[in-house]
Amino acid sequence: MMKKLVSMSLKSSSDGLEVLDQTELPQREVWIKVGHPDEMISIIKQLKVRGAPLIGVAAALSLAHYALEEKDASRVRNLAHALREARPTAVNLMNAMDRMLARVDAGTDALVQEAETIFIEDVELCEKMAGFGAELVPSGGAVLTHCNTGGLATVGVGTALGCLAKAWSLGKRFSVWVDETRPLLQGGRLTTWELGQLGIPYQLICDNMAAMLMAKGKVNAIMVGSDRIALNGDFANKIGTYSLAVNAFYHRIPFYVVAPQTTVDMKCETGGDIPIEERNPEEVRGAGGAFGKVTWAPETCEVFNPAFDVTPAELVTAWVLDRGIFKHGDIAKGALRVGG
Ligand code: MRU
């Protein structure tokens, strides 16, 4: 028996596992029934399921569903390793799969329980971050955000976007600048969709408009999520985050990173240790999705396509974690050492 677990983009129960195909949004809402974990690997690689916490939860549930049918522990273990490697930067995926791997020998029930716990914990972690981060959202101003960090990227209310949603629900009034987030347009396609559902006013901008808005005094704070935080506070997030942080520092705008403990990598001392995913050149030569496909660059042109960049801790005003709001001094004292 599996618990019935439902989020904005994931449904799991004894009837099976379904995920919302995020590459089809916002034009179409298409749910995919996921069978074998190999399907989940391909779904994660294609960013149909994306966002650091969500891929960890989705991979864990996919393995749990597989374990209900497959009793051979070595097969389950091999697939856990394969799922763990579906994407290289978001450490939430590795952290979730390491928890699952530690339960393989305990059997199917233990795996199912662990995956369900990972889901339930993510909801709780999001709630906690949202509560702390909402305090930092300015009243009456505008917050800029990058990529998608909401209910689509987690199974809870989200990380950075969760803070904005919470602040709004508490009566704070503000607007949001949404970076479109080239090349895969998570801001333009997904954050706009979520903010529309939440009823929070926003304006979509191209990524290269952010600095000009900061110079004009039209950005009061920046809130982003993270795919991996090193112990010195450096963090990886969607490509373009680093330039936002540099610009925020120059313009003296508070820059906050919001992430749960599942995003902290206890094995990474600094951002230099974080592996950065490089993706298909086609994503930069043009764009594709439910809106159609277009290629504007020569089809064979050379491309560099890193999916993430690393922002040094010195550019961060504060880290909003599920355990509270932390400043540079706290980070230096080891605040990111979870359980330490
Ligand atoms: O490539 P994506 O869309 O999975 O990248 C997602 C991000 O960069 C988010 O900002 C990050 O996962 C943190 S928020 C949940």
Short mmCIF file of C-alpha atoms and ligand atoms in Angstrom, two decimals:
data_model
loop_
_atom_site.label_atom_id
_atom_site.label_comp_id
_atom_site.label_asym_id
_atom_site.label_seq_id
_atom_site.Cartn_x
_atom_site.Cartn_y
_atom_site.Cartn_z
CA MET A 1 0.00 0.00 0.00
CA MET A 2 1.24 3.47 -0.79
CA LYS A 3 0.04 6.72 0.74
CA LYS A 4 -1.89 9.10 -1.49
CA LEU A 5 0.50 12.02 -2.02
CA VAL A 6 -0.42 14.95 -4.25
CA SER A 7 1.45 18.13 -5.16
CA MET A 8 1.15 20.70 -7.95
CA SER A 9 3.19 18.47 -10.27
CA LEU A 10 3.26 14.97 -8.78
CA LYS A 11 0.68 12.33 -7.78
CA SER A 12 1.60 9.09 -6.07
CA SER A 13 -0.67 6.38 -4.72
CA SER A 14 -1.17 2.62 -4.91
CA ASP A 15 -2.52 3.28 -8.43
CA GLY A 16 0.91 4.50 -9.60
CA LEU A 17 3.01 7.61 -10.13
CA GLU A 18 2.09 10.56 -12.34
CA VAL A 19 3.99 13.75 -13.06
CA LEU A 20 3.01 17.01 -14.73
CA ASP A 21 5.09 17.57 -17.88
CA GLN A 22 6.60 21.00 -17.16
CA THR A 23 7.93 21.38 -20.71
CA GLU A 24 4.31 21.66 -21.91
CA LEU A 25 3.43 24.51 -19.53
CA PRO A 26 1.83 26.98 -19.64
CA GLN A 27 0.22 26.06 -22.97
CA ARG A 28 -0.95 22.58 -21.92
CA GLU A 29 -1.34 20.62 -18.68
CA VAL A 30 -0.23 17.11 -19.59
CA TRP A 31 0.18 14.42 -16.92
CA ILE A 32 2.51 11.49 -17.64
CA LYS A 33 2.11 8.05 -16.01
CA VAL A 34 5.61 6.95 -15.01
CA GLY A 35 6.42 3.25 -15.23
CA HIS A 36 9.98 1.96 -14.96
CA PRO A 37 12.60 4.24 -13.28
CA ASP A 38 14.35 4.47 -16.69
CA GLU A 39 11.35 6.56 -17.76
CA MET A 40 11.82 8.79 -14.74
CA ILE A 41 15.51 9.24 -15.63
CA SER A 42 14.59 10.42 -19.10
CA ILE A 43 11.80 12.67 -17.71
CA ILE A 44 14.29 14.31 -15.32
CA LYS A 45 16.97 14.73 -18.02
CA GLN A 46 14.44 16.42 -20.31
CA LEU A 47 13.30 18.76 -17.47
CA LYS A 48 9.72 17.51 -17.70
CA VAL A 49 10.22 17.18 -13.95
CA ARG A 50 12.66 19.79 -12.68
CA GLY A 51 13.63 21.91 -9.69
CA ALA A 52 16.18 20.65 -7.16
CA PRO A 53 13.85 19.38 -4.40
CA LEU A 54 11.28 17.97 -6.83
CA ILE A 55 13.72 15.76 -8.73
CA GLY A 56 14.88 14.22 -5.43
CA VAL A 57 11.31 13.43 -4.35
CA ALA A 58 10.26 12.19 -7.81
CA ALA A 59 13.30 9.89 -8.10
CA ALA A 60 12.68 8.44 -4.62
CA LEU A 61 9.01 7.74 -5.37
CA SER A 62 9.87 6.22 -8.74
CA LEU A 63 12.28 3.81 -7.04
CA ALA A 64 9.69 2.96 -4.35
CA HIS A 65 7.07 2.11 -7.00
CA TYR A 66 9.62 -0.07 -8.79
CA ALA A 67 10.50 -1.87 -5.55
CA LEU A 68 6.83 -2.88 -5.15
CA GLU A 69 7.24 -5.06 -8.26
CA GLU A 70 10.95 -5.95 -8.16
CA LYS A 71 12.25 -7.90 -5.16
CA ASP A 72 15.83 -8.30 -6.39
CA ALA A 73 17.78 -5.83 -4.21
CA SER A 74 20.70 -5.56 -6.64
CA ARG A 75 18.37 -4.40 -9.46
CA VAL A 76 16.80 -1.82 -7.15
CA ARG A 77 20.24 -0.65 -6.07
CA ASN A 78 21.48 -0.30 -9.67
CA LEU A 79 18.48 1.80 -10.60
CA ALA A 80 18.92 3.96 -7.51
CA HIS A 81 22.45 4.71 -8.73
CA ALA A 82 21.20 5.47 -12.23
CA LEU A 83 18.49 7.82 -10.90
CA ARG A 84 21.10 9.51 -8.70
CA GLU A 85 23.05 10.43 -11.81
CA ALA A 86 20.16 11.73 -13.92
CA ARG A 87 21.36 15.32 -13.38
CA PRO A 88 24.68 16.34 -11.81
CA THR A 89 24.21 19.69 -10.02
CA ALA A 90 21.14 19.50 -7.74
CA VAL A 91 22.43 17.70 -4.65
CA ASN A 92 18.85 17.10 -3.47
CA LEU A 93 18.75 14.24 -5.98
CA MET A 94 21.91 12.66 -4.56
CA ASN A 95 20.78 13.24 -0.96
CA ALA A 96 17.39 11.59 -1.64
CA MET A 97 18.92 8.62 -3.45
CA ASP A 98 21.53 8.10 -0.73
CA ARG A 99 18.68 7.86 1.78
CA MET A 100 16.94 5.32 -0.46
CA LEU A 101 20.14 3.32 -1.02
CA ALA A 102 20.58 3.07 2.74
CA ARG A 103 17.15 1.36 2.92
CA VAL A 104 17.46 -1.11 0.02
CA ASP A 105 18.54 -4.02 2.21
CA ALA A 106 15.67 -3.34 4.63
CA GLY A 107 13.16 -4.26 1.88
CA THR A 108 10.22 -2.84 -0.03
CA ASP A 109 8.22 -1.45 2.89
CA ALA A 110 11.25 0.44 4.14
CA LEU A 111 11.84 1.93 0.67
CA VAL A 112 8.21 2.97 0.30
CA GLN A 113 8.23 4.54 3.73
CA GLU A 114 11.47 6.41 3.05
CA ALA A 115 10.20 7.86 -0.24
CA GLU A 116 6.95 8.95 1.40
CA THR A 117 8.89 10.54 4.25
CA ILE A 118 11.06 12.44 1.75
CA PHE A 119 7.87 13.81 0.16
CA ILE A 120 6.27 14.80 3.48
CA GLU A 121 9.50 16.38 4.75
CA ASP A 122 9.83 18.53 1.63
CA VAL A 123 6.36 19.99 2.25
CA GLU A 124 7.36 20.79 5.84
CA LEU A 125 10.74 22.26 4.87
CA CYS A 126 9.04 24.56 2.35
CA GLU A 127 6.54 25.78 4.98
CA LYS A 128 9.36 26.61 7.38
CA MET A 129 11.44 28.48 4.77
CA ALA A 130 8.35 30.39 3.65
CA GLY A 131 7.67 31.51 7.22
CA PHE A 132 11.20 32.85 7.69
CA GLY A 133 11.61 34.28 4.18
CA ALA A 134 8.26 36.12 4.24
CA GLU A 135 9.74 38.44 6.89
CA LEU A 136 12.34 39.61 4.37
CA VAL A 137 9.87 40.45 1.59
CA PRO A 138 9.60 44.25 1.40
CA SER A 139 6.12 45.79 1.69
CA GLY A 140 5.17 48.03 -1.18
CA GLY A 141 8.21 47.34 -3.31
CA ALA A 142 9.27 44.90 -5.99
CA VAL A 143 11.15 41.63 -5.66
CA LEU A 144 13.09 40.16 -8.54
CA THR A 145 13.30 36.39 -8.93
CA HIS A 146 14.99 34.00 -11.34
CA CYS A 147 14.05 30.60 -12.77
CA ASN A 148 11.16 28.78 -11.08
CA THR A 149 11.26 28.08 -7.37
CA GLY A 150 7.61 27.47 -6.52
CA GLY A 151 5.21 24.56 -6.14
CA LEU A 152 6.43 23.20 -9.48
CA ALA A 153 10.04 22.94 -8.27
CA THR A 154 9.20 21.26 -4.95
CA VAL A 155 6.26 19.30 -3.54
CA GLY A 156 5.50 22.10 -1.08
CA VAL A 157 4.96 25.84 -1.57
CA GLY A 158 8.46 26.28 -2.98
CA THR A 159 11.65 27.99 -1.90
CA ALA A 160 12.03 31.65 -2.98
CA LEU A 161 8.57 31.74 -4.56
CA GLY A 162 7.16 30.07 -1.44
CA CYS A 163 8.41 33.06 0.60
CA LEU A 164 6.66 35.46 -1.78
CA ALA A 165 3.44 33.42 -1.64
CA LYS A 166 3.56 33.38 2.16
CA ALA A 167 4.25 37.11 2.43
CA TRP A 168 1.31 37.81 0.10
CA SER A 169 -0.99 35.55 2.12
CA LEU A 170 0.03 37.47 5.26
CA GLY A 171 -1.14 40.71 3.65
CA LYS A 172 2.15 42.19 2.39
CA ARG A 173 1.69 43.94 -0.94
CA PHE A 174 4.48 44.03 -3.53
CA SER A 175 5.10 43.12 -7.14
CA VAL A 176 7.51 40.69 -8.77
CA TRP A 177 9.96 41.10 -11.63
CA VAL A 178 10.20 37.68 -13.29
CA ASP A 179 13.42 36.95 -15.21
CA GLU A 180 12.46 34.91 -18.26
CA THR A 181 15.52 32.68 -17.57
CA ARG A 182 17.12 31.74 -20.89
CA PRO A 183 17.68 29.23 -22.29
CA LEU A 184 14.78 27.09 -21.06
CA LEU A 185 12.51 29.92 -19.92
CA GLN A 186 11.49 28.54 -16.53
CA GLY A 187 10.67 32.12 -15.45
CA GLY A 188 8.72 33.05 -18.57
CA ARG A 189 6.78 29.79 -18.74
CA LEU A 190 6.47 28.55 -15.15
CA THR A 191 6.92 31.36 -12.61
CA THR A 192 4.46 33.54 -14.54
CA TRP A 193 1.99 30.63 -14.49
CA GLU A 194 2.38 30.15 -10.74
CA LEU A 195 2.22 33.86 -9.88
CA GLY A 196 -0.94 34.13 -11.98
CA GLN A 197 -2.52 31.35 -9.93
CA LEU A 198 -1.43 33.02 -6.69
CA GLY A 199 -2.83 36.40 -7.81
CA ILE A 200 0.48 38.18 -7.16
CA PRO A 201 1.15 41.03 -9.62
CA TYR A 202 4.24 40.52 -11.77
CA GLN A 203 5.98 41.71 -14.88
CA LEU A 204 8.05 39.42 -17.08
CA ILE A 205 11.43 40.74 -18.20
CA CYS A 206 14.24 39.41 -20.37
CA ASP A 207 17.24 38.48 -18.21
CA ASN A 208 19.32 41.35 -19.62
CA MET A 209 16.83 43.96 -18.33
CA ALA A 210 17.47 43.28 -14.64
CA ALA A 211 20.55 45.52 -14.22
CA MET A 212 18.78 48.51 -15.72
CA LEU A 213 15.84 48.06 -13.33
CA MET A 214 18.26 47.87 -10.39
CA ALA A 215 19.98 51.09 -11.52
CA LYS A 216 16.60 52.83 -11.69
CA GLY A 217 15.79 51.83 -8.08
CA LYS A 218 12.96 49.54 -9.15
CA VAL A 219 14.19 46.39 -7.40
CA ASN A 220 13.95 46.28 -3.59
CA ALA A 221 15.15 42.73 -3.05
CA ILE A 222 16.21 39.65 -5.00
CA MET A 223 15.18 36.15 -3.92
CA VAL A 224 16.40 33.00 -5.62
CA GLY A 225 16.59 29.28 -4.89
CA SER A 226 19.57 26.97 -5.09
CA ASP A 227 20.56 23.58 -6.46
CA ARG A 228 23.52 23.09 -4.14
CA ILE A 229 25.01 25.10 -1.27
CA ALA A 230 28.63 24.58 -0.24
CA LEU A 231 29.61 24.78 3.42
CA ASN A 232 31.19 28.24 2.98
CA GLY A 233 27.85 29.59 1.65
CA ASP A 234 28.77 29.66 -2.06
CA PHE A 235 25.84 28.26 -4.01
CA ALA A 236 24.88 26.99 -7.45
CA ASN A 237 21.65 28.08 -9.06
CA LYS A 238 20.20 28.55 -12.53
CA ILE A 239 22.58 30.22 -14.96
CA GLY A 240 22.22 33.99 -14.66
CA THR A 241 21.97 34.03 -10.85
CA TYR A 242 25.61 35.08 -10.49
CA SER A 243 25.16 38.17 -12.70
CA LEU A 244 22.09 39.12 -10.65
CA ALA A 245 24.14 38.85 -7.45
CA VAL A 246 27.00 40.97 -8.83
CA ASN A 247 24.54 43.62 -9.96
CA ALA A 248 22.68 43.53 -6.64
CA PHE A 249 25.97 44.00 -4.75
CA TYR A 250 26.90 47.02 -6.89
CA HIS A 251 23.45 48.58 -6.43
CA ARG A 252 23.28 47.67 -2.69
CA ILE A 253 20.13 45.60 -3.10
CA PRO A 254 19.52 42.75 -0.61
CA PHE A 255 20.15 39.38 -2.23
CA TYR A 256 18.65 36.31 -0.54
CA VAL A 257 19.05 32.62 -1.29
CA VAL A 258 16.29 30.33 -0.04
CA ALA A 259 16.89 26.59 0.26
CA PRO A 260 16.10 23.57 2.44
CA GLN A 261 18.68 21.42 4.23
CA THR A 262 18.38 18.88 1.37
CA THR A 263 20.20 21.44 -0.84
CA VAL A 264 23.25 21.67 1.43
CA ASP A 265 26.21 19.52 0.35
CA MET A 266 28.18 18.50 3.41
CA LYS A 267 30.96 17.26 1.11
CA CYS A 268 31.46 20.57 -0.75
CA GLU A 269 33.65 23.02 1.12
CA THR A 270 33.35 25.76 -1.52
CA GLY A 271 31.46 26.51 -4.72
CA GLY A 272 34.49 25.38 -6.72
CA ASP A 273 33.61 21.78 -5.76
CA ILE A 274 30.13 21.96 -7.33
CA PRO A 275 29.76 20.11 -10.67
CA ILE A 276 28.00 22.20 -13.28
CA GLU A 277 25.71 20.51 -15.80
CA GLU A 278 26.26 21.35 -19.48
CA ARG A 279 23.28 20.81 -21.73
CA ASN A 280 22.35 20.30 -25.37
CA PRO A 281 23.55 23.10 -27.73
CA GLU A 282 20.10 23.15 -29.36
CA GLU A 283 18.71 24.86 -26.24
CA VAL A 284 20.86 27.91 -27.06
CA ARG A 285 20.62 27.82 -30.86
CA GLY A 286 16.88 28.34 -30.53
CA ALA A 287 13.93 27.46 -28.30
CA GLY A 288 11.31 24.72 -28.19
CA GLY A 289 8.26 23.72 -26.20
CA ALA A 290 4.51 23.46 -26.46
CA PHE A 291 4.69 26.90 -28.13
CA GLY A 292 6.57 25.35 -31.08
CA LYS A 293 10.21 25.14 -32.10
CA VAL A 294 12.45 27.75 -33.61
CA THR A 295 16.16 27.81 -34.41
CA TRP A 296 17.73 31.21 -35.05
CA ALA A 297 21.44 30.42 -34.96
CA PRO A 298 23.22 28.44 -37.68
CA GLU A 299 22.30 24.80 -36.97
CA THR A 300 25.92 23.74 -36.52
CA CYS A 301 27.21 26.76 -34.63
CA GLU A 302 29.39 26.12 -31.58
CA VAL A 303 27.59 26.67 -28.27
CA PHE A 304 28.45 26.81 -24.57
CA ASN A 305 25.43 25.86 -22.43
CA PRO A 306 26.08 25.62 -18.68
CA ALA A 307 22.76 25.11 -16.86
CA PHE A 308 23.97 26.64 -13.58
CA ASP A 309 26.49 29.11 -12.20
CA VAL A 310 28.05 29.56 -8.77
CA THR A 311 27.49 32.70 -6.70
CA PRO A 312 30.18 33.40 -4.08
CA ALA A 313 28.98 33.76 -0.48
CA GLU A 314 30.32 37.32 -0.25
CA LEU A 315 27.52 38.49 -2.59
CA VAL A 316 24.74 36.97 -0.46
CA THR A 317 22.95 39.16 2.11
CA ALA A 318 21.35 36.22 3.93
CA TRP A 319 20.59 32.51 3.52
CA VAL A 320 16.99 31.57 4.29
CA LEU A 321 17.00 27.95 5.42
CA ASP A 322 14.30 25.82 7.03
CA ARG A 323 16.09 26.46 10.34
CA GLY A 324 16.02 30.25 10.11
CA ILE A 325 17.73 33.23 8.49
CA PHE A 326 21.53 33.09 8.51
CA LYS A 327 24.14 35.82 7.89
CA HIS A 328 27.82 35.63 6.95
CA GLY A 329 28.97 35.28 10.56
CA ASP A 330 26.62 32.32 11.08
CA ILE A 331 27.88 30.62 7.93
CA ALA A 332 31.47 31.09 9.08
CA LYS A 333 30.49 29.43 12.39
CA GLY A 334 29.21 26.40 10.47
CA ALA A 335 25.47 27.09 10.32
CA LEU A 336 25.22 25.06 7.11
CA ARG A 337 26.53 21.91 8.76
CA VAL A 338 23.16 20.21 9.04
CA GLY A 339 22.87 18.31 12.28
CA GLY A 340 26.30 19.62 13.30
O1 MRU B 1 17.19 23.34 -14.46
P1 MRU B 1 16.10 23.51 -13.43
O2 MRU B 1 14.88 24.11 -13.98
O3 MRU B 1 15.85 22.23 -12.67
O4 MRU B 1 16.73 24.54 -12.40
C1 MRU B 1 16.02 24.87 -11.24
C2 MRU B 1 16.63 25.99 -10.50
O5 MRU B 1 17.69 26.46 -10.83
C3 MRU B 1 15.94 26.42 -9.23
O6 MRU B 1 16.25 27.75 -8.98
C4 MRU B 1 16.46 25.52 -8.12
O7 MRU B 1 16.16 24.19 -8.35
C5 MRU B 1 16.10 25.89 -6.77
S1 MRU B 1 14.42 26.19 -6.38
C6 MRU B 1 13.57 24.89 -6.00
#
